[in-house]
Coordinates of C-alpha atoms in Angstrom, one line a residue:
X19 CA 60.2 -51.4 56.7
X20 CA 59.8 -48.0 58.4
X21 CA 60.7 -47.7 62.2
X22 CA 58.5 -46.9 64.5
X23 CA 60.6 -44.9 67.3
X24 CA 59.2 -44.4 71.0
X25 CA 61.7 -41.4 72.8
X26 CA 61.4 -42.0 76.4
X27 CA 62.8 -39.0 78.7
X28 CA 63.0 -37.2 74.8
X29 CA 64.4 -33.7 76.5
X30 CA 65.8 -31.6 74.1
X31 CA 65.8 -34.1 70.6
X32 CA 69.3 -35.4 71.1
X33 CA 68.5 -38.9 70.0
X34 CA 66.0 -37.7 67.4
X35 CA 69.1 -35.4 66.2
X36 CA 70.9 -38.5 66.1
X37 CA 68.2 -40.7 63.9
X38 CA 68.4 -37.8 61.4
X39 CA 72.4 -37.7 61.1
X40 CA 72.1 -41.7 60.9
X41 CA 69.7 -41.2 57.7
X42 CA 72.2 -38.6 56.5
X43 CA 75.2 -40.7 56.8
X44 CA 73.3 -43.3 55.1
X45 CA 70.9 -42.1 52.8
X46 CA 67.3 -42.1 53.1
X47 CA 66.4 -44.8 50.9
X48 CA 68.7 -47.1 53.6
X49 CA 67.2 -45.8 56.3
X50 CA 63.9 -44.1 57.7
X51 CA 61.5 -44.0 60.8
X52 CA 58.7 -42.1 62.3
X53 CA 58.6 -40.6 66.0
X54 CA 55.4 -42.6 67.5
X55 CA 55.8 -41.1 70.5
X56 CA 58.1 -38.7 72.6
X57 CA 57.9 -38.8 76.3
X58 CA 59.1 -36.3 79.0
X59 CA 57.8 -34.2 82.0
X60 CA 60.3 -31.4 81.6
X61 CA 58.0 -28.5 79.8
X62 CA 61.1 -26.3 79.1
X63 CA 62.8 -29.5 77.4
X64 CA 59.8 -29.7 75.4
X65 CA 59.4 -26.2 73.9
X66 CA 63.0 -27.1 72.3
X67 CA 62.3 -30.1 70.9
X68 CA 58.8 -29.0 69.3
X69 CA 61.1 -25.5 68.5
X70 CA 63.3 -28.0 66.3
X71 CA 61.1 -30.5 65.1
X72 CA 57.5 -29.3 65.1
X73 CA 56.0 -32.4 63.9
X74 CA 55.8 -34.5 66.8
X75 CA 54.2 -32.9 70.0
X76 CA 56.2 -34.1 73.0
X77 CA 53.7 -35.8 76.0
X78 CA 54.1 -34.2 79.6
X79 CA 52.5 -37.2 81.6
X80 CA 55.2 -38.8 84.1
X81 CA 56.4 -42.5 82.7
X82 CA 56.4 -43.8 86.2
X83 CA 52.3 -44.3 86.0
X84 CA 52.3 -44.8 82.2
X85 CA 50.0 -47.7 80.9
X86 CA 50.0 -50.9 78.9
X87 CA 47.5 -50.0 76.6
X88 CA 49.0 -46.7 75.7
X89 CA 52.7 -48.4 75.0
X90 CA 51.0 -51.0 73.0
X91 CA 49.0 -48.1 70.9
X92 CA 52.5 -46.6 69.7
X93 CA 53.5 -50.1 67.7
X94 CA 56.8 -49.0 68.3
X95 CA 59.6 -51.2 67.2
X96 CA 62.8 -49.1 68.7
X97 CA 62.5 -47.7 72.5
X98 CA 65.1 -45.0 72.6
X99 CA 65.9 -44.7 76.7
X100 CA 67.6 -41.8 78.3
X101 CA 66.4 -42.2 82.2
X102 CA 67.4 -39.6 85.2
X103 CA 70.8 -39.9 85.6
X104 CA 70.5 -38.4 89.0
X105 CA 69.9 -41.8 91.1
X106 CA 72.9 -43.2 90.2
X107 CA 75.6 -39.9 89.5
X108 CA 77.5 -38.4 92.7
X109 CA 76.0 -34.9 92.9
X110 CA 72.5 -36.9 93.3
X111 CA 73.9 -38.9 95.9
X112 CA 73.7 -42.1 94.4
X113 CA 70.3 -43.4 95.8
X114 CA 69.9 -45.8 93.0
X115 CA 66.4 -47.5 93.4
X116 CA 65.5 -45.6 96.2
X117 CA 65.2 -41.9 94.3
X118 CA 62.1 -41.8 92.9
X119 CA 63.4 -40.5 89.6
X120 CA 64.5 -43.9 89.1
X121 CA 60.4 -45.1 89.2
X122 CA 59.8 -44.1 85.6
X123 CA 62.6 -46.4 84.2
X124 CA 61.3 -49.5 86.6
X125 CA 57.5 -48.9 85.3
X126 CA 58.7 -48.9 81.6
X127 CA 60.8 -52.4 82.2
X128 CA 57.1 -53.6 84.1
X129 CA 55.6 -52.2 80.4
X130 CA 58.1 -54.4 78.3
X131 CA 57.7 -57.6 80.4
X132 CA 54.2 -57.2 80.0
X133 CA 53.9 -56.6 76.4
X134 CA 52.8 -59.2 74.0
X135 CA 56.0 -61.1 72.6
X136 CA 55.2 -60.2 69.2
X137 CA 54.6 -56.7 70.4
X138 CA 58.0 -56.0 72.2
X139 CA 60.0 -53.5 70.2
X140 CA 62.8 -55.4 68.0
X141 CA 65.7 -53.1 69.4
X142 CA 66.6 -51.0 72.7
X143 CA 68.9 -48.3 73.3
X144 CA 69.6 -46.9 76.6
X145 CA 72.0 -44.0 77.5
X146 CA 72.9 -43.2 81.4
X147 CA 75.8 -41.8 83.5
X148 CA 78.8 -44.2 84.2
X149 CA 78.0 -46.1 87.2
X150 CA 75.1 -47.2 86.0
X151 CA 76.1 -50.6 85.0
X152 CA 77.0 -51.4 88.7
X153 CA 73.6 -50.3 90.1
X154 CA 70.7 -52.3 91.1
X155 CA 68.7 -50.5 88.4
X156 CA 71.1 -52.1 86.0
X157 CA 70.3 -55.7 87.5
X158 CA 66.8 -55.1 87.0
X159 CA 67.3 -53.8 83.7
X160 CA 68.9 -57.3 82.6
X161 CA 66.6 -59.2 83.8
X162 CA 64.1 -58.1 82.2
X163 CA 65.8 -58.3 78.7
X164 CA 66.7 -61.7 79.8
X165 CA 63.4 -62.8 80.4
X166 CA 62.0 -60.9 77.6
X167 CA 64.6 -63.1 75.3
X168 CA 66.8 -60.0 74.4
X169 CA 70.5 -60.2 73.4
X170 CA 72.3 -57.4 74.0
X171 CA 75.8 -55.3 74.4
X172 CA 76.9 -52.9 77.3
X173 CA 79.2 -50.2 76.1
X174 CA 81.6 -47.2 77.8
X175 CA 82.6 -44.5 75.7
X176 CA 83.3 -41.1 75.2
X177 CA 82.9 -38.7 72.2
X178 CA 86.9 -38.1 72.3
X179 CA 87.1 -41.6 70.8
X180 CA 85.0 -40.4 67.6
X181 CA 87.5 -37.6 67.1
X182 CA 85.6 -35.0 69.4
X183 CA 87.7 -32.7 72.2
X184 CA 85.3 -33.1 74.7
X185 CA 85.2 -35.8 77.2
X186 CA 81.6 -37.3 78.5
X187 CA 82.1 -41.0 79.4
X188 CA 78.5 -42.6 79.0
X189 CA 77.0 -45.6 79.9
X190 CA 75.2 -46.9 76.8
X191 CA 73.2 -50.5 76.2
X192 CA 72.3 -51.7 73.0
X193 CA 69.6 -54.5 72.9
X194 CA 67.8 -56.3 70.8
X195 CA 65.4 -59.6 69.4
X196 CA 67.3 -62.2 68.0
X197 CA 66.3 -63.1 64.3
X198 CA 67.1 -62.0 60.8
X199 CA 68.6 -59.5 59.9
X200 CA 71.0 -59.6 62.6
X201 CA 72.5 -56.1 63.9
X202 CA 76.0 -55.4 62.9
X203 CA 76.6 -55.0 66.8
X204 CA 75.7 -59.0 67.2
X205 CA 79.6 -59.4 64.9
X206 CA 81.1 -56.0 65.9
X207 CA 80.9 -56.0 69.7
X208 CA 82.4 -58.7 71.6
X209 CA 79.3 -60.2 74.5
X210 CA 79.3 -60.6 77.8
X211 CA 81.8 -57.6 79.1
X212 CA 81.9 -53.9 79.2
X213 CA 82.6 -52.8 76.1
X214 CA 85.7 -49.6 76.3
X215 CA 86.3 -48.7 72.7
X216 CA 84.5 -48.4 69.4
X217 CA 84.6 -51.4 67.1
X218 CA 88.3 -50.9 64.8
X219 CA 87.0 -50.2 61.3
X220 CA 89.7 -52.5 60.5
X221 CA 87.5 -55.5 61.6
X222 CA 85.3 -55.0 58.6
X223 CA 84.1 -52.4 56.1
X224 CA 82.2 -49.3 58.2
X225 CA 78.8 -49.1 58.7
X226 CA 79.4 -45.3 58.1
X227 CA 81.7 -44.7 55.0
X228 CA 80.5 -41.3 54.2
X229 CA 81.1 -40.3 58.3
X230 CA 84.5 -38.6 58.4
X231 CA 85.3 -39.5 61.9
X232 CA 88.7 -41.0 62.5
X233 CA 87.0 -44.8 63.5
X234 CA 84.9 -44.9 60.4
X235 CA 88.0 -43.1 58.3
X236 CA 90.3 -45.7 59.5
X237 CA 92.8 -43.2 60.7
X238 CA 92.1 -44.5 64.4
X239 CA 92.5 -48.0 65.7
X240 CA 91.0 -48.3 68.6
X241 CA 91.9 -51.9 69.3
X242 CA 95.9 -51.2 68.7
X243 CA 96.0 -48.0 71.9
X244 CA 96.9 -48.2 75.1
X245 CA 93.9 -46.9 77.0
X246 CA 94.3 -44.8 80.4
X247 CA 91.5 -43.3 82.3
X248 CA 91.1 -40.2 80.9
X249 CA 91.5 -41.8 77.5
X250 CA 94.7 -39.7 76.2
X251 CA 95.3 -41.8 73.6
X252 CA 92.6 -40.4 71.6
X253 CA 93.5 -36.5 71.8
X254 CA 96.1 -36.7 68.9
X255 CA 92.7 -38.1 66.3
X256 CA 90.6 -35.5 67.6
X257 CA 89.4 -32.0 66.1
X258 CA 91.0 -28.8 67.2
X259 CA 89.0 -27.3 69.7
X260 CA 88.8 -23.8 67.2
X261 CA 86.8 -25.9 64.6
X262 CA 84.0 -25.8 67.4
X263 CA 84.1 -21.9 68.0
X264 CA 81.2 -19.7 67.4
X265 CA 82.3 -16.5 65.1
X266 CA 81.5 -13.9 67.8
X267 CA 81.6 -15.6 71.0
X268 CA 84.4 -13.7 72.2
X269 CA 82.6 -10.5 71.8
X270 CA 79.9 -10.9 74.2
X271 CA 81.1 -9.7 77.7
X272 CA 78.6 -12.0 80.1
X273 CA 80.6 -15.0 78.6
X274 CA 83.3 -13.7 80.6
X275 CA 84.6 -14.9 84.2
X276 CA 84.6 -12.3 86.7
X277 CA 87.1 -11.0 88.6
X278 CA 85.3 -12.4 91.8
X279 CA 85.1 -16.1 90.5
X280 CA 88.7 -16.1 89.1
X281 CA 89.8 -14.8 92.8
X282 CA 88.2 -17.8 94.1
X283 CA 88.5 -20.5 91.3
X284 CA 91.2 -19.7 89.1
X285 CA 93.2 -22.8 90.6
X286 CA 90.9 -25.4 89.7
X287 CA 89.9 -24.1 86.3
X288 CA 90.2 -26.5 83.3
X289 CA 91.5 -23.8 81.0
X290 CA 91.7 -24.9 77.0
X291 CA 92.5 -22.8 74.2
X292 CA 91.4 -22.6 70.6
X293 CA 93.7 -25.3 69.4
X294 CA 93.3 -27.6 72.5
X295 CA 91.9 -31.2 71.3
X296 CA 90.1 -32.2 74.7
X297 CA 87.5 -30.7 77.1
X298 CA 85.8 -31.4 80.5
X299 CA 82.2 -32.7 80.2
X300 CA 80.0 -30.0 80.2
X301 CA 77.4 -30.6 82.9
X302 CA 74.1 -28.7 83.6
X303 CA 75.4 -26.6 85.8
X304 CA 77.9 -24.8 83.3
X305 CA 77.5 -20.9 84.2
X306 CA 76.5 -21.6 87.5
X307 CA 78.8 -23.3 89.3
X308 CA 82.6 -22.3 88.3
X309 CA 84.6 -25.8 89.8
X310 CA 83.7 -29.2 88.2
X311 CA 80.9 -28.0 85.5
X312 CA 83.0 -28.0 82.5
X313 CA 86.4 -26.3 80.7
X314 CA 87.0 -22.7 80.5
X315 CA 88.2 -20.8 77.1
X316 CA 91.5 -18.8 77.4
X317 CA 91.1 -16.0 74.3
X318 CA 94.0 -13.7 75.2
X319 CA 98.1 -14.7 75.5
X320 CA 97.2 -17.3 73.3
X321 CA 101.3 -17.8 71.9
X322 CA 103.9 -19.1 74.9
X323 CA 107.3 -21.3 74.4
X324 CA 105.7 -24.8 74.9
X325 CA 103.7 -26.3 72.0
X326 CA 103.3 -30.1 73.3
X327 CA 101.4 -28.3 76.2
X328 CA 97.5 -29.3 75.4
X329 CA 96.3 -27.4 78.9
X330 CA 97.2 -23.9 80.1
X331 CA 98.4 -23.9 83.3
X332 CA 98.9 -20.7 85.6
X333 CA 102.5 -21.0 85.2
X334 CA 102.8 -21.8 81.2
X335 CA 103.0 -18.0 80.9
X336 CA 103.0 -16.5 77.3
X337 CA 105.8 -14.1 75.9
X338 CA 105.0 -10.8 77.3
X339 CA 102.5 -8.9 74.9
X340 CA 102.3 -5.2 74.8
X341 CA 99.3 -3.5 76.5
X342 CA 99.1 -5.9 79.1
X343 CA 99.0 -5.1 82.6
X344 CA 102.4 -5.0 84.4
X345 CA 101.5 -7.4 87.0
X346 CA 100.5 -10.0 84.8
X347 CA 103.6 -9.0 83.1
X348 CA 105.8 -9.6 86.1
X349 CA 103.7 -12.8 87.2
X350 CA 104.3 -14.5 83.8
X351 CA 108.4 -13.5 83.6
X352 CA 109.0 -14.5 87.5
X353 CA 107.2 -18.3 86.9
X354 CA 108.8 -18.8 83.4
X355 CA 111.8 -18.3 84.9
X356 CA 110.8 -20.4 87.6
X357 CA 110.1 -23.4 85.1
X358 CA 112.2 -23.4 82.8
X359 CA 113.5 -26.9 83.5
X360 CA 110.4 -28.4 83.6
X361 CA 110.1 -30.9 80.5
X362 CA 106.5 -31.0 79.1
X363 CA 106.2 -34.2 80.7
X364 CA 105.9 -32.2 83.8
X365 CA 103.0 -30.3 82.5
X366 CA 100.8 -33.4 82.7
X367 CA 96.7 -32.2 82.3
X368 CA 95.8 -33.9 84.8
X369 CA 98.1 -34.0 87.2
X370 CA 99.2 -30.7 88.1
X371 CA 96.1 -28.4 87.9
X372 CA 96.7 -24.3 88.0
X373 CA 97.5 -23.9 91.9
X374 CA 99.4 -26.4 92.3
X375 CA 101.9 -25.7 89.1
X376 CA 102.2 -22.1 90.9
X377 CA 103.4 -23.9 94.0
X378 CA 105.6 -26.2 92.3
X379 CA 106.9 -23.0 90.6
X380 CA 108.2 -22.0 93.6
X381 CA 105.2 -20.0 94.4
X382 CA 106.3 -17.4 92.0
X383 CA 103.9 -14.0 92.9
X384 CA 101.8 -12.4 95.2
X385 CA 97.9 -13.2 95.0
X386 CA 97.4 -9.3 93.6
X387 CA 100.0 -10.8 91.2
X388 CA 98.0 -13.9 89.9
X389 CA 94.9 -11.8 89.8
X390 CA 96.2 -9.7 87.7
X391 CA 97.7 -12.6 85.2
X392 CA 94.5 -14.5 86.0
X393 CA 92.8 -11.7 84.3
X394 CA 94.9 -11.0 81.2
X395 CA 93.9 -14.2 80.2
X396 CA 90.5 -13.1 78.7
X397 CA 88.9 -16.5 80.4
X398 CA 84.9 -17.0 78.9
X399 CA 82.9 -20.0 79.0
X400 CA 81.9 -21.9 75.7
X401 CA 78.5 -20.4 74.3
X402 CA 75.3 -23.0 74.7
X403 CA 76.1 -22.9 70.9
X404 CA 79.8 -23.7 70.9
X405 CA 78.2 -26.4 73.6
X406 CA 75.7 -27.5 72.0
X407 CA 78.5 -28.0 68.7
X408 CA 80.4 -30.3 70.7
X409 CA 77.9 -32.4 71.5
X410 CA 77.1 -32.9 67.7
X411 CA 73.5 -30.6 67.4
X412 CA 73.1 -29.7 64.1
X413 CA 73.9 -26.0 62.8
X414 CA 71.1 -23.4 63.7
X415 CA 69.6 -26.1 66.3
X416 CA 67.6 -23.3 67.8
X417 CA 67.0 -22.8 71.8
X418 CA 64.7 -20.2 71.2
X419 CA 61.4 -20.6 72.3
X420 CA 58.2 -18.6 73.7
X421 CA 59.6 -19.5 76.7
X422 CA 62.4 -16.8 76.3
X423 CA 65.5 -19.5 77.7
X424 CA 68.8 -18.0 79.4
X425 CA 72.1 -19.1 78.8
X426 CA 72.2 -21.1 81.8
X427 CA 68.7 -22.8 81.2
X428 CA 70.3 -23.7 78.2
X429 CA 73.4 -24.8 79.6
X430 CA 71.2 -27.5 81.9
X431 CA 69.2 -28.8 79.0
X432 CA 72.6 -29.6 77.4
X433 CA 73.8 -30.8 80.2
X434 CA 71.2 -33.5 80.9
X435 CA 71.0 -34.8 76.8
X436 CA 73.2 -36.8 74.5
X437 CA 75.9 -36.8 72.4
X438 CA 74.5 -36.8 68.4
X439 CA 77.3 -38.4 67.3
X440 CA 78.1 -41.2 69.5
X441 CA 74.1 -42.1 69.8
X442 CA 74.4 -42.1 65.9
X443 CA 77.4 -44.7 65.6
X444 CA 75.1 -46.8 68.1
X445 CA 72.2 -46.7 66.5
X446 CA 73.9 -47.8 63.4
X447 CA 75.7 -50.8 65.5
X448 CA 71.8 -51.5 66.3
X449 CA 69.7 -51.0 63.5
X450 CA 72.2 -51.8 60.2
X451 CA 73.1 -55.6 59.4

């Protein structure tokens, strides 16, 4: 039959987004569901999601005082979950139960232990920051579904492991009744551990044959890689950053750093280009804060000597190109020279980031120097479309609203949602047999 889905903390649509895709991939005779209900107190969050899907009218109240009687009326059979992620992430100081963000996802888990047994939704699916699985929230959280008779999976991953170049390591939980049909995450997933990897297509047929990632293509393996913390292995299977590019982009000047914040930052900037295949997570405060929020776009000296190289560093200086300046000139011939023993080996993304390549150069030029080359780099940050591409929205998904939204509004409401695709594969882990 037809699901009934309740969105709790909805924000911007990203798991609706991803129920549509999962009916695409599948076909809507296969699969279809209603929105009973869409929950969050974010107002600017909710003049998106009406924006995009202007049947369902998003409700304000706060979950943490949210009643029995008003879960019951939504006869919802799937609970869609994407709490704070504040209480248990490092800029929000980690006060787990203690932040009271954290009361709306405790009163919901009251809600479900009081429901009704036949009136508990057949499937959960929760989304949080990693470190969630080691907080006292978590605890709670199994108990509950332990009590309430639940089976379920605990998953870490990463849309670079569905073939995307962008990096956001989530905390995901997948739960659900037991009874016929069973969920293809009951055989695909193994139990009790943290789950690291998506399930190899080569274990059985995909759930998603018409998806052209690399899992469900069966060009990527997960099971047979070596895995490292910042998940290398997977760069090779992904998308060309380029194929994520807005037609444009590089045209509109405010996108651009300024020669203030690369004076102060251009040492810890995560600099990609077009063809890179990996990016930094992109975090709400992307055009903010410069350090930490996300990966920078380099859109000028784009051709230098050292193709293996999937990061620009300060030192991996371009050919020089005519028109440029003559210090960045000068800068990029005195560091070449400088490394030109270095194997690309010694390039490593994460190890060496832009200052300290310059300093293991030999601390080739003068700051005026580095400006300058810092400059002639043409150094933007991704659009909140581009962003909003690499986190799987779907073409045209529109952030204009009577609200009239900035770029950096924009950036924040992307930075607290979901990746489409990932929540999509999951949701067809949970809800196909």
């Amino acid at each position: 039959g037809e699901l009934r889905v309740a969105e709790f903390f909805s924000g911007i649509g990203g798991m609706h987004c991803a129920l549509q895709l999962l009916r695409q991939l599948v076909g809507e005779r296969e699969f279809s569901y209603s929105i009973a209900g869409a929950f969050d107190v974010n107002n600017i969050a909710n003049s998106v999601y009406e924006r995009n899907f202007p049947g369902v009218r998003v409700c304000t109240a706060s979950l943490d005082s949210i009643g029995l009687a008003r879960v019951r009326a939504l006869t919802a059979n799937l609970w869609l979950m994407s709490p704070p992620c504040q209480p248990f992430s490092r800029l929000g100081n980690r006060r787990g139960l203690d932040d009271a963000r954290c009361k709306p996802l405790l009163r919901l888990l009251e809600v479900l232990a009081s429901l009704p047994d036949d009136e508990r939704p057949s499937r959960l699916l929760l989304e949080n920051v990693q470190g969630f699985e080691a907080s006292p929230a978590a605890e709670r959280l199994l108990e509950c579904l332990n009590k309430c008779g639940y089976e379920y999976r605990q998953l870490l991953l990463s849309p670079l492991q569905f073939g995307v170049p962008n990096s956001r390591l989530r905390f995901y939980l997948l739960a659900w009744r037991p009874g016929a049909p069973e969920p293809a995450a009951a055989r695909l997933l193994p139990a009790n551990c943290l789950i690291d990897r998506p399930p190899s297509a080569a274990t059985s047929q995909p759930l998603l044959p018409s998806c052209c990632c690399p899992v469900c293509s069966g060009r990527l393996q997960p099971g047979q890689l070596t895995h490292d913390s910042h998940l290398r292995c997977y760069r090779p299977f992904a998308r060309p950053l380029s194929d994520y590019l807005s037609p444009g982009a590089d045209a509109e000047p405010e996108l651009y750093l300024t020669s203030r914040q690369l004076e102060q930052f251009f040492p810890v900037l995560d600099i990609r280009q077009p063809r890179s295949r990996a990016t930094c997570c992109f975090t709400k405060g992307y055009g903010k804060r410069v350090e930490g929020t996300g990966s920078v776009l380099q859109t000028r000296r784009l051709a230098f000597g050292k193709p293996s190289h999937d990061r620009v560093k300060a030192g991996a200086c371009p050919p020089r190109t005519h028109g440029e300046v003559s210090h960045a000139d000068s800068a990029a011939a005195a560091i070449d020279a400088s490394c030109s023993s270095l194997a690309p080996d010694d390039l490593s993304d994460d190890d060496i980031n832009n200052g300290e390549f310059v300093d293991s150069a030999g601390g080739s030029g003068d700051a005026e120097t580095m400006q300058a080359y810092a400059e002639s780099l043409g150094l933007r940050y991704l659009s909140a479309a581009e962003v909003a591409g690499l986190m799987h929205f779907p073409p045209g998904y529109s952030f204009s609203t009577s609200l009239c939204l900035s770029r950096r509004q924009a950036y924040q409401l992307l930075g607290n949602s979901v990746n489409v695709l990932v929540i999509a594969h999951l949701l067809s882990y949970l809800l196909l047999s």
